[in-house]
Each structure stands twice: as structure tokens, then as C-alpha cells.
Coordinates of C-alpha atoms in Angstrom, one line a residue:
M1048 CA -22.8 18.6 8.2
K1049 CA -23.8 16.6 5.4
T1050 CA -21.5 14.1 4.1
K1051 CA -21.6 11.6 1.1
A1052 CA -20.6 8.3 1.9
L1053 CA -20.0 4.8 0.7
R1054 CA -22.0 2.8 3.0
L1055 CA -22.1 -0.9 3.9
Y1056 CA -25.1 -2.2 5.1
G1057 CA -24.4 -6.5 4.0
K1058 CA -23.1 -8.5 1.8
E1059 CA -22.1 -6.7 -2.1
D1060 CA -24.7 -4.2 -0.4
L1061 CA -22.9 -1.0 -0.9
R1062 CA -24.4 2.4 -1.2
L1063 CA -23.4 6.0 -1.9
E1064 CA -26.1 8.1 0.6
E1065 CA -25.9 11.5 1.6
F1066 CA -26.7 12.3 5.6
E1067 CA -26.2 14.4 8.7
L1068 CA -23.1 13.8 10.7
P1069 CA -23.1 14.3 14.4
E1070 CA -21.7 17.4 16.1
P1071 CA -18.0 16.2 16.8
K1072 CA -17.6 15.9 20.7
E1073 CA -14.9 17.7 22.8
D1074 CA -12.8 14.4 22.0
E1075 CA -13.6 14.0 18.8
I1076 CA -12.2 15.4 15.3
L1077 CA -14.5 16.8 12.2
A1078 CA -12.3 16.1 9.1
K1079 CA -12.5 16.6 5.2
V1080 CA -11.5 13.2 2.8
V1081 CA -10.0 14.2 -0.1
S1082 CA -8.5 10.7 -1.6
D1083 CA -9.4 7.2 -0.8
S1084 CA -6.6 4.1 -2.2
I1085 CA -9.4 1.1 -2.4
C1086 CA -7.8 -2.1 -0.8
M1087 CA -8.6 -5.6 -1.4
S1088 CA -9.6 -5.8 1.9
S1089 CA -12.2 -3.3 1.2
Y1090 CA -13.5 -5.4 -1.1
K1091 CA -13.7 -8.6 1.3
A1092 CA -14.9 -6.3 3.5
A1093 CA -18.0 -5.9 0.9
M1094 CA -18.5 -9.3 0.1
Q1095 CA -18.3 -10.4 3.3
G1096 CA -20.6 -8.3 5.2
E1097 CA -21.3 -9.4 8.4
D1098 CA -19.3 -12.3 8.7
H1099 CA -16.5 -10.0 8.2
K1100 CA -14.4 -9.9 11.4
R1101 CA -13.9 -5.9 11.1
V1102 CA -17.6 -5.4 10.4
P1103 CA -20.5 -5.1 13.0
D1104 CA -23.4 -8.1 13.4
D1105 CA -25.8 -5.3 13.2
V1106 CA -24.3 -3.8 9.9
A1107 CA -27.3 -3.5 8.4
E1108 CA -29.3 -1.5 11.0
H1109 CA -26.3 0.6 11.1
P1110 CA -24.2 0.8 7.7
V1111 CA -20.4 1.8 8.2
I1112 CA -18.3 3.8 6.0
I1113 CA -16.1 1.8 3.6
G1114 CA -12.5 2.6 3.0
H1115 CA -9.4 2.7 4.8
E1116 CA -6.7 4.1 3.2
F1117 CA -7.9 7.5 3.3
C1118 CA -6.1 11.4 3.5
G1119 CA -7.8 15.1 3.7
E1120 CA -7.6 17.8 5.9
L1121 CA -8.8 18.4 9.7
V1122 CA -11.8 20.7 9.5
K1123 CA -12.4 21.3 13.5
V1124 CA -10.3 19.7 16.3
G1125 CA -12.2 19.2 19.6
S1126 CA -10.6 21.1 22.9
K1127 CA -9.0 17.4 24.2
W1128 CA -7.1 17.2 20.9
A1129 CA -6.6 20.9 20.5
D1130 CA -2.8 21.3 21.0
E1131 CA -1.8 18.2 19.1
F1132 CA -3.7 19.1 16.0
K1133 CA -5.0 22.1 13.9
A1134 CA -7.6 22.6 11.4
G1135 CA -6.1 22.8 8.1
E1136 CA -3.3 20.1 8.7
K1137 CA -3.0 17.2 6.5
F1138 CA -3.7 14.0 7.6
S1139 CA -2.9 10.2 7.5
I1140 CA -4.7 7.4 9.5
Q1141 CA -3.4 3.8 10.8
P1142 CA -6.5 1.6 10.4
A1143 CA -5.4 -0.7 12.4
L1144 CA -6.5 0.7 15.8
N1145 CA -6.1 -3.0 18.2
Y1146 CA -8.0 -0.4 20.7
K1147 CA -8.6 -2.1 24.0
G1148 CA -7.8 -5.6 21.8
S1149 CA -11.0 -4.6 19.6
L1150 CA -10.8 -5.5 15.5
A1151 CA -13.1 -2.5 14.6
A1152 CA -11.1 -0.1 12.3
P1153 CA -12.4 3.0 10.3
G1154 CA -13.3 2.0 7.0
Y1155 CA -14.9 -1.3 8.5
S1156 CA -16.4 -0.9 11.6
Y1157 CA -17.8 2.7 12.3
Q1158 CA -20.5 4.6 11.2
Y1159 CA -19.0 8.5 10.8
I1160 CA -15.7 7.6 9.8
G1161 CA -14.0 6.0 6.1
G1162 CA -12.2 6.6 3.2
D1163 CA -15.4 6.5 0.6
A1164 CA -16.8 10.1 2.3
T1165 CA -16.3 13.5 1.8
Y1166 CA -16.7 14.5 5.8
V1167 CA -16.0 12.3 8.9
I1168 CA -16.0 12.4 12.1
I1169 CA -12.7 10.8 14.1
P1170 CA -13.5 9.3 17.3
N1171 CA -11.3 9.8 20.3
E1172 CA -9.7 6.3 20.2
V1173 CA -7.9 7.1 16.9
M1174 CA -6.1 9.8 18.8
E1175 CA -5.9 7.4 22.0
M1176 CA -3.9 5.1 19.9
G1177 CA -1.4 7.2 17.9
C1178 CA -3.4 6.2 15.1
L1179 CA -4.1 9.8 13.4
L1180 CA -0.9 11.0 11.6
H1181 CA 0.6 14.1 10.9
Y1182 CA 1.1 14.5 6.9
S1183 CA 3.1 17.2 5.4
G1184 CA 3.2 15.9 1.8
E1185 CA 2.3 18.3 -1.3
S1186 CA -0.1 15.7 -2.5
Y1187 CA -3.2 14.1 -0.6
F1188 CA -2.8 10.6 -2.6
G1189 CA 0.8 10.3 -0.6
G1190 CA -1.4 10.3 2.5
S1191 CA -3.6 7.6 1.1
L1192 CA -1.2 5.2 -0.1
T1193 CA 0.9 5.5 3.1
E1194 CA -1.2 2.5 4.4
P1195 CA 0.0 0.2 1.8
L1196 CA 3.3 1.5 1.5
S1197 CA 3.9 0.2 5.2
C1198 CA 3.2 -3.2 4.5
V1199 CA 6.6 -2.6 2.4
A1200 CA 8.5 -1.4 5.3
G1201 CA 6.9 -3.8 7.4
T1202 CA 8.3 -6.3 5.4
F1203 CA 11.6 -5.7 5.3
H1204 CA 11.6 -5.1 9.1
A1205 CA 10.0 -8.6 9.6
M1206 CA 13.2 -10.0 8.1
Y1207 CA 16.4 -11.2 10.1
H1208 CA 19.8 -13.0 10.8
V1209 CA 21.0 -14.8 13.5
T1210 CA 25.1 -15.1 14.4
R1211 CA 26.3 -18.7 14.9
G1212 CA 25.8 -20.1 18.3
K1213 CA 23.6 -16.9 19.7
Y1214 CA 19.8 -17.6 20.0
E1215 CA 19.1 -13.8 19.2
H1216 CA 17.4 -12.5 15.8
D1217 CA 19.1 -9.5 14.1
M1218 CA 16.2 -7.8 12.8
G1219 CA 15.9 -6.4 9.2
I1220 CA 18.0 -7.1 6.2
K1221 CA 21.7 -8.0 5.9
E1222 CA 23.4 -4.6 5.2
G1223 CA 25.3 -4.6 2.4
G1224 CA 24.5 -8.2 1.8
K1225 CA 22.8 -9.7 -1.4
M1226 CA 19.3 -9.5 -1.8
A1227 CA 17.0 -10.6 -4.7
I1228 CA 13.5 -9.7 -5.3
L1229 CA 11.4 -12.4 -7.5
A1230 CA 8.1 -11.4 -9.5
G1231 CA 9.1 -7.9 -8.3
V1232 CA 8.1 -5.4 -11.0
G1233 CA 4.2 -5.4 -10.3
P1234 CA 3.1 -2.2 -8.1
M1235 CA 4.0 -3.5 -4.7
G1236 CA 7.3 -4.7 -6.0
L1237 CA 8.2 -1.5 -7.4
A1238 CA 7.2 0.1 -4.5
A1239 CA 9.8 -2.1 -2.6
I1240 CA 12.5 -1.6 -4.7
D1241 CA 12.1 2.2 -3.7
Y1242 CA 12.0 1.5 -0.2
I1243 CA 15.2 -0.3 -0.1
I1244 CA 17.0 2.4 -2.1
H1245 CA 16.1 4.8 -0.4
C1246 CA 15.5 3.6 3.6
D1247 CA 18.8 3.6 5.5
R1248 CA 19.9 -0.4 5.4
R1249 CA 20.6 -1.3 2.1
P1250 CA 22.1 -4.6 0.3
S1251 CA 25.3 -3.9 -2.5
L1252 CA 23.6 -6.2 -4.5
L1253 CA 19.5 -6.2 -5.8
I1254 CA 18.5 -8.4 -8.3
V1255 CA 15.0 -8.1 -9.4
T1256 CA 13.2 -10.5 -11.7
D1257 CA 10.5 -11.0 -13.9
I1258 CA 9.1 -12.7 -17.1
D1259 CA 8.0 -9.7 -18.8
D1260 CA 10.4 -7.5 -20.8
A1261 CA 8.0 -4.5 -20.9
R1262 CA 7.3 -4.8 -17.4
L1263 CA 10.9 -5.1 -16.1
A1264 CA 11.6 -2.3 -18.9
R1265 CA 9.3 0.1 -17.4
A1266 CA 10.9 -0.8 -13.8
E1267 CA 14.2 -0.1 -15.1
K1268 CA 13.1 3.6 -16.3
L1269 CA 11.3 4.5 -13.3
L1270 CA 13.9 3.1 -10.7
S1271 CA 17.4 3.1 -12.5
P1272 CA 20.6 0.8 -11.7
K1273 CA 22.1 4.5 -11.9
E1274 CA 20.4 6.1 -9.2
A1275 CA 20.3 2.8 -7.2
E1276 CA 24.2 3.0 -7.7
A1277 CA 24.1 6.1 -6.2
N1278 CA 22.6 4.9 -3.0
G1279 CA 25.2 2.2 -2.9
I1280 CA 23.6 -1.0 -4.8
K1281 CA 24.4 -2.8 -7.8
L1282 CA 20.7 -3.0 -9.4
V1283 CA 20.1 -5.8 -12.1
Y1284 CA 16.7 -6.3 -13.7
A1285 CA 16.4 -9.9 -15.1
N1286 CA 14.0 -11.9 -17.5
T1287 CA 14.4 -15.8 -16.0
G1288 CA 11.4 -16.7 -18.1
K1289 CA 14.1 -16.7 -21.1
V1290 CA 16.7 -18.8 -19.2
E1291 CA 16.9 -22.6 -19.5
N1292 CA 18.0 -22.8 -15.5
D1293 CA 16.4 -20.0 -13.9
H1294 CA 18.4 -21.1 -10.7
D1295 CA 21.9 -21.7 -12.1
F1296 CA 21.2 -17.8 -13.6
M1297 CA 20.1 -16.5 -10.3
M1298 CA 23.8 -18.2 -8.5
S1299 CA 25.9 -16.6 -11.3
F1300 CA 25.0 -12.9 -9.9
T1301 CA 26.5 -14.4 -6.6
D1302 CA 29.3 -16.5 -7.5
G1303 CA 27.3 -19.3 -6.1
T1304 CA 27.0 -18.3 -2.8
G1305 CA 23.2 -17.4 -2.5
Y1306 CA 21.4 -14.4 -1.5
D1307 CA 21.0 -13.4 2.1
D1308 CA 17.3 -11.7 1.8
V1309 CA 15.1 -13.3 -0.9
L1310 CA 11.5 -11.6 -1.5
A1311 CA 9.0 -14.1 -3.4
F1312 CA 6.1 -11.2 -4.9
A1313 CA 4.0 -13.7 -6.4
P1314 CA 1.9 -16.7 -4.7
V1315 CA 3.5 -19.1 -7.4
A1316 CA 5.1 -22.2 -6.1
S1317 CA 7.7 -22.4 -8.7
V1318 CA 8.5 -18.7 -7.7
V1319 CA 8.7 -19.9 -4.1
E1320 CA 10.8 -23.0 -4.7
L1321 CA 13.2 -20.7 -6.6
A1322 CA 13.3 -18.3 -3.7
D1323 CA 14.4 -21.1 -1.5
S1324 CA 16.8 -22.6 -3.3
I1325 CA 19.1 -19.3 -4.3
L1326 CA 19.1 -18.8 0.1
A1327 CA 22.9 -18.3 1.2
Q1328 CA 23.9 -19.5 4.7
D1329 CA 21.8 -17.9 7.1
G1330 CA 19.3 -16.6 4.2
C1331 CA 15.9 -15.2 4.9
L1332 CA 13.2 -16.0 2.6
N1333 CA 10.2 -13.2 2.5
F1334 CA 6.9 -14.3 1.2
F1335 CA 5.4 -11.2 0.6
A1336 CA 2.6 -12.2 -1.7
G1337 CA -0.7 -13.0 -0.3
P1338 CA -2.2 -16.1 -1.5
S1339 CA -6.0 -16.6 -1.9
N1340 CA -6.0 -20.1 -2.0
P1341 CA -5.5 -21.5 1.8
E1342 CA -4.1 -24.5 0.4
F1343 CA -1.3 -23.0 -1.4
S1344 CA 2.1 -24.5 -0.1
A1345 CA 5.3 -24.9 -1.9
K1346 CA 8.4 -27.5 -1.2
F1347 CA 10.7 -26.1 1.1
N1348 CA 14.4 -27.2 1.7
F1349 CA 14.8 -28.7 5.6
Y1350 CA 18.4 -30.1 4.9
N1351 CA 19.3 -26.4 4.3
V1352 CA 17.0 -25.0 7.2
H1353 CA 19.1 -27.4 9.5
Y1354 CA 22.4 -27.3 8.3
S1355 CA 22.5 -23.6 6.9
G1356 CA 20.0 -21.8 9.0
T1357 CA 17.9 -20.8 6.3
H1358 CA 14.5 -19.4 7.2
V1359 CA 11.1 -18.0 5.9
V1360 CA 8.9 -15.0 7.0
G1361 CA 5.8 -13.3 5.9
T1362 CA 3.9 -9.9 7.1
S1363 CA 0.7 -9.4 6.0
G1364 CA 0.6 -5.5 6.8
G1365 CA 2.5 -2.8 8.5
N1366 CA 2.4 -1.0 12.0
T1367 CA 2.2 2.3 12.9
E1368 CA 6.1 3.1 12.8
D1369 CA 5.9 1.7 9.7
M1370 CA 3.4 4.1 8.3
K1371 CA 5.3 7.4 10.2
E1372 CA 8.3 6.1 8.7
C1373 CA 7.0 6.1 5.2
L1374 CA 5.3 9.4 5.9
Q1375 CA 8.8 10.6 6.9
M1376 CA 10.4 9.3 3.4
I1377 CA 7.5 10.9 1.3
G1378 CA 7.6 14.1 2.8
E1379 CA 11.6 14.1 2.3
G1380 CA 11.0 12.8 -1.1
K1381 CA 12.7 9.6 -0.6
L1382 CA 9.7 7.6 -1.2
D1383 CA 7.6 7.8 -4.5
P1384 CA 3.2 6.5 -3.8
A1385 CA 2.8 7.4 -7.4
I1386 CA 4.7 4.3 -8.3
L1387 CA 1.8 2.0 -6.7
V1388 CA -1.2 4.2 -8.9
T1389 CA -2.8 3.0 -11.9
H1390 CA -6.2 4.4 -12.1
I1391 CA -8.2 7.4 -10.7
G1392 CA -11.8 8.0 -10.4
G1393 CA -14.3 9.7 -8.3
M1394 CA -16.9 9.1 -5.7
D1395 CA -19.7 7.8 -8.1
V1396 CA -17.5 5.1 -9.0
A1397 CA -16.2 4.0 -5.7
R1398 CA -19.0 1.6 -5.5
E1399 CA -18.6 -0.4 -8.9
T1400 CA -14.7 -0.3 -8.0
T1401 CA -15.0 -1.9 -4.9
L1402 CA -17.3 -4.5 -5.8
N1403 CA -15.2 -5.7 -9.0
L1404 CA -12.1 -4.7 -7.9
P1405 CA -10.2 -8.1 -8.6
H1406 CA -11.5 -8.0 -12.4
V1407 CA -10.1 -4.3 -12.8
P1408 CA -6.3 -5.2 -13.9
G1409 CA -3.1 -2.6 -12.6
G1410 CA -2.2 -1.3 -9.2
K1411 CA -3.7 1.0 -6.9
K1412 CA -7.5 2.6 -7.7
L1413 CA -7.5 6.2 -6.2
I1414 CA -10.7 7.7 -5.4
Y1415 CA -10.9 11.5 -5.4
T1416 CA -14.4 11.6 -3.1
H1417 CA -15.6 15.4 -3.9
I1418 CA -15.5 14.9 -7.9
S1419 CA -17.4 13.0 -10.5
L1420 CA -15.0 11.0 -12.7
P1421 CA -15.5 7.6 -14.5
L1422 CA -12.7 5.3 -13.3
T1423 CA -9.9 5.8 -15.9
A1424 CA -6.5 4.3 -16.3
I1425 CA -3.6 6.9 -16.3
A1426 CA -2.3 5.0 -19.4
D1427 CA -5.4 5.9 -21.2
F1428 CA -5.1 10.0 -20.8
E1429 CA -3.5 10.5 -23.8
E1430 CA -5.8 8.7 -26.2
K1431 CA -9.1 10.2 -24.3
G1432 CA -7.1 13.6 -24.4
K1433 CA -8.3 13.5 -28.0
T1434 CA -11.7 14.3 -27.1
D1435 CA -11.6 15.5 -23.7
P1436 CA -9.5 18.7 -22.8
M1437 CA -9.1 18.1 -19.0
F1438 CA -7.5 14.5 -19.8
A1439 CA -5.7 15.8 -22.6
K1440 CA -4.1 18.0 -19.6
L1441 CA -3.4 15.5 -17.2
A1442 CA -1.7 13.5 -20.0
E1443 CA 0.6 16.0 -20.3
L1444 CA 1.3 16.3 -16.6
V1445 CA 2.2 12.8 -16.3
A1446 CA 4.3 12.8 -18.9
K1447 CA 6.7 14.7 -16.7
T1448 CA 7.0 12.5 -14.6
N1449 CA 7.3 9.1 -17.1
G1450 CA 3.8 8.0 -16.8
L1451 CA 3.2 8.5 -13.2
W1452 CA 0.3 10.2 -11.1
N1453 CA 1.8 13.4 -9.5
A1454 CA 0.8 16.4 -7.3
E1455 CA 0.7 18.6 -10.0
A1456 CA -1.6 16.2 -11.6
E1457 CA -3.9 15.9 -8.7
K1458 CA -3.9 19.7 -8.2
Y1459 CA -5.4 20.0 -11.7
L1460 CA -7.9 17.2 -11.6
L1461 CA -9.5 18.8 -8.0
E1462 CA -9.7 22.4 -9.8
N1463 CA -11.3 20.6 -13.1
A1464 CA -13.0 18.1 -12.4
P1465 CA -16.8 18.2 -12.1
A1466 CA -18.2 17.9 -8.2
I1467 CA -20.0 15.0 -7.3

């Protein structure tokens, strides 16, 4: 079977090509990819080429398919896996295989599997490691975004607390405690709010901050205090850019006791230092935002580390169990992956989007691999709809969900956009 795929040959050398896939072996699976969410890690792989730890040294001779946040349908299942997987079912993939200690991963290391492709061959090791995941969600983009959502789930799981006198970590946030999410209304911050409102271990108080009123208003519209209250959480959105003393302002919500769990969603020293300063006894600071500067640092109060037991954690991704949890929550309607999506496009813009990703504002850029479509911000649908009936309809469909991408809009797009 022929496939069209975006292949990496070396530094900044991405090529959209059509080529023949080999016949799948009895321990392999032929799959159709429908959607791929472009990750900053793909940009880094494209920039670094063979110098990237996951990219093979001989990539110039044996190019790899890029993209690792993808979802689609199984087409032909080899006999070894026929009892576990069936043709026609949707799938998602955990790319971090850790197979025999190797860093090799779909989207970085393989010739015949990656997200920016129409069809792929899923190798045996993906199934051996339990990394081919069943997905029952209505949309394809939900399966693509499970991997970044798992990063949010994982970061909450990595937090911990201790009981004085015991050398044991109680993993997870403090149930019924006080939580703050600082700089928390970007796409990943919204995903964190959505997750913590609907997961099975929740705080009683959640203060979410930013310095942009428009972003805060959008967050409050999408994830309302009323919805949080229905799940036992008092949720407050607050602009810390408008107060004279952000420390005192934040502490006022807790009657001066501080927060059990604080997450910093921006790699800004002042944000991290505010997070440290508002920690309660045994408070856990989670540094979620990944800085691009390897020298990034901020002050941390070690007096409080010693006497109040404050501590810091950080994560850079989720594991397979985190992905399974998010897949289940999406399937149950408890987690909305659309919160992350700000742009959509076709396979013909995957190369340009990947190579220019840091310069395209917004959240996740979602590529549909079987169609041709310029990369388009969801916020621009209405304007484009004045001259293009397809975008007019898409604008109408996303208006039903407060401007968020949704399964109905995806279905319409796949049925009406030109094929690649």
C-alpha cells in the first residue's frame, strides 16, 4: 500500500513524499492515520536531525516519519495480535516505548510509523510494550491529544505530601486542600483546570491566575466556577497583574495559611518565586512549564524547606497509565481535548507548520493527514467564512461549543475538505 508521509532526512530537512509500505508481518499492524497534533518535540527533532537522541544516525539514508501525537483506525491486524485488536477500531499510541532500554519512538525513529502519514505499519514492539491503546472517543483529535493531556495527568500524579515523622510520600495532590495554578489559562493550563475539576482527587479551593483579562474571561466561560462547584471545588479566576502585592493577594484567599499545591505554568522567575512564597506547611510546588533556557533559575526559600517541609517537583511528560486514564476520561466526557486546539490544517502544511512552530501563536496545531488545507486559526473561521462556504459552516459548528473544535466540525471537515 502507498502512503504519503512527512519524512525527516536531517537538520531542517523535511520532505512530503509518497512511497510504498512493506507488507505487514504477522506481528505488525497496518493502520490509517487520520489526525496528528504537532508537538514542540517534533520541531526540536526537525531542527536537530541526527543529533537528536531519538533520531537515528543514518536518517539521511533511512528517513523517518515525523509526528508522535496521532490517532486513526486499524486496517489490517497481524495474526499475533488478532485476539487483542480488530480492524476498524480507533487507536492512540504512547510514543515513549522504552523498548529494551532504547529511546526509539514512533515519530522520531521509525521509517514506517509516525503521525504525519496517511498509512503506517505499527511494529511489534509497540504492542509488546502495551503502547497501542484502544480508543473509543467520538473524534479522532481526542486520540491525538491524549498524549499531551497525559502530561497534565502525570504532573498531578507526581506531586506528593508527607506526614510529619514518617518517611513516606503520599503521591498526588492533597485531597480537599487548597490549590493555585499560576499563569494558568493558556492551552495546557486550561487542560490542567479541566482535569483537576473532573478527576477523582480534587482540591476544595482552586485559584487560577493570569495577567490578561481576556484570557481569564475565556477560561471562566469554558470552565466555569459553577461547574467546579458542582464537583466540590470553589474556583476563582484572578488577575495578579492588577494588584500591588500579589503575595498578599494570593494569601488572602487562604486566610494567610497558604496553598497545599501550587503549579507554575510559565518559566518566569517572578511566577516561580510567587509560587514558592505562597506554599503552606508541607506545600508542593510543581514547575510545569518547560524553559528553553538551560540556565533558567529562580529563588527558593530554603528556610521553609527546612522548617515547613515545602518541596518542588517537575515532570516532562506522562506515562502509559496516564494516557489510559485520559482516554477513559475523554470517552466518559469528563475531559475535553478541544481546549488545547487553536489551529487546524492539512498534510500539505505539516512541513511548514513543524519548522515554524515556535513562531505560530496559540495552542495545538492539528493536522488532518488525508486532506489539503491551509493552517487556519479557529478564531479566523468566521472571517474566512465570508468568502468560503466550508469555513462558514465550520464557524457555525464551533460556535456551538464556545469556539472550541469539536467532533461535529471534524466530521464535516473530513467529508468536505479536498483530499491531499
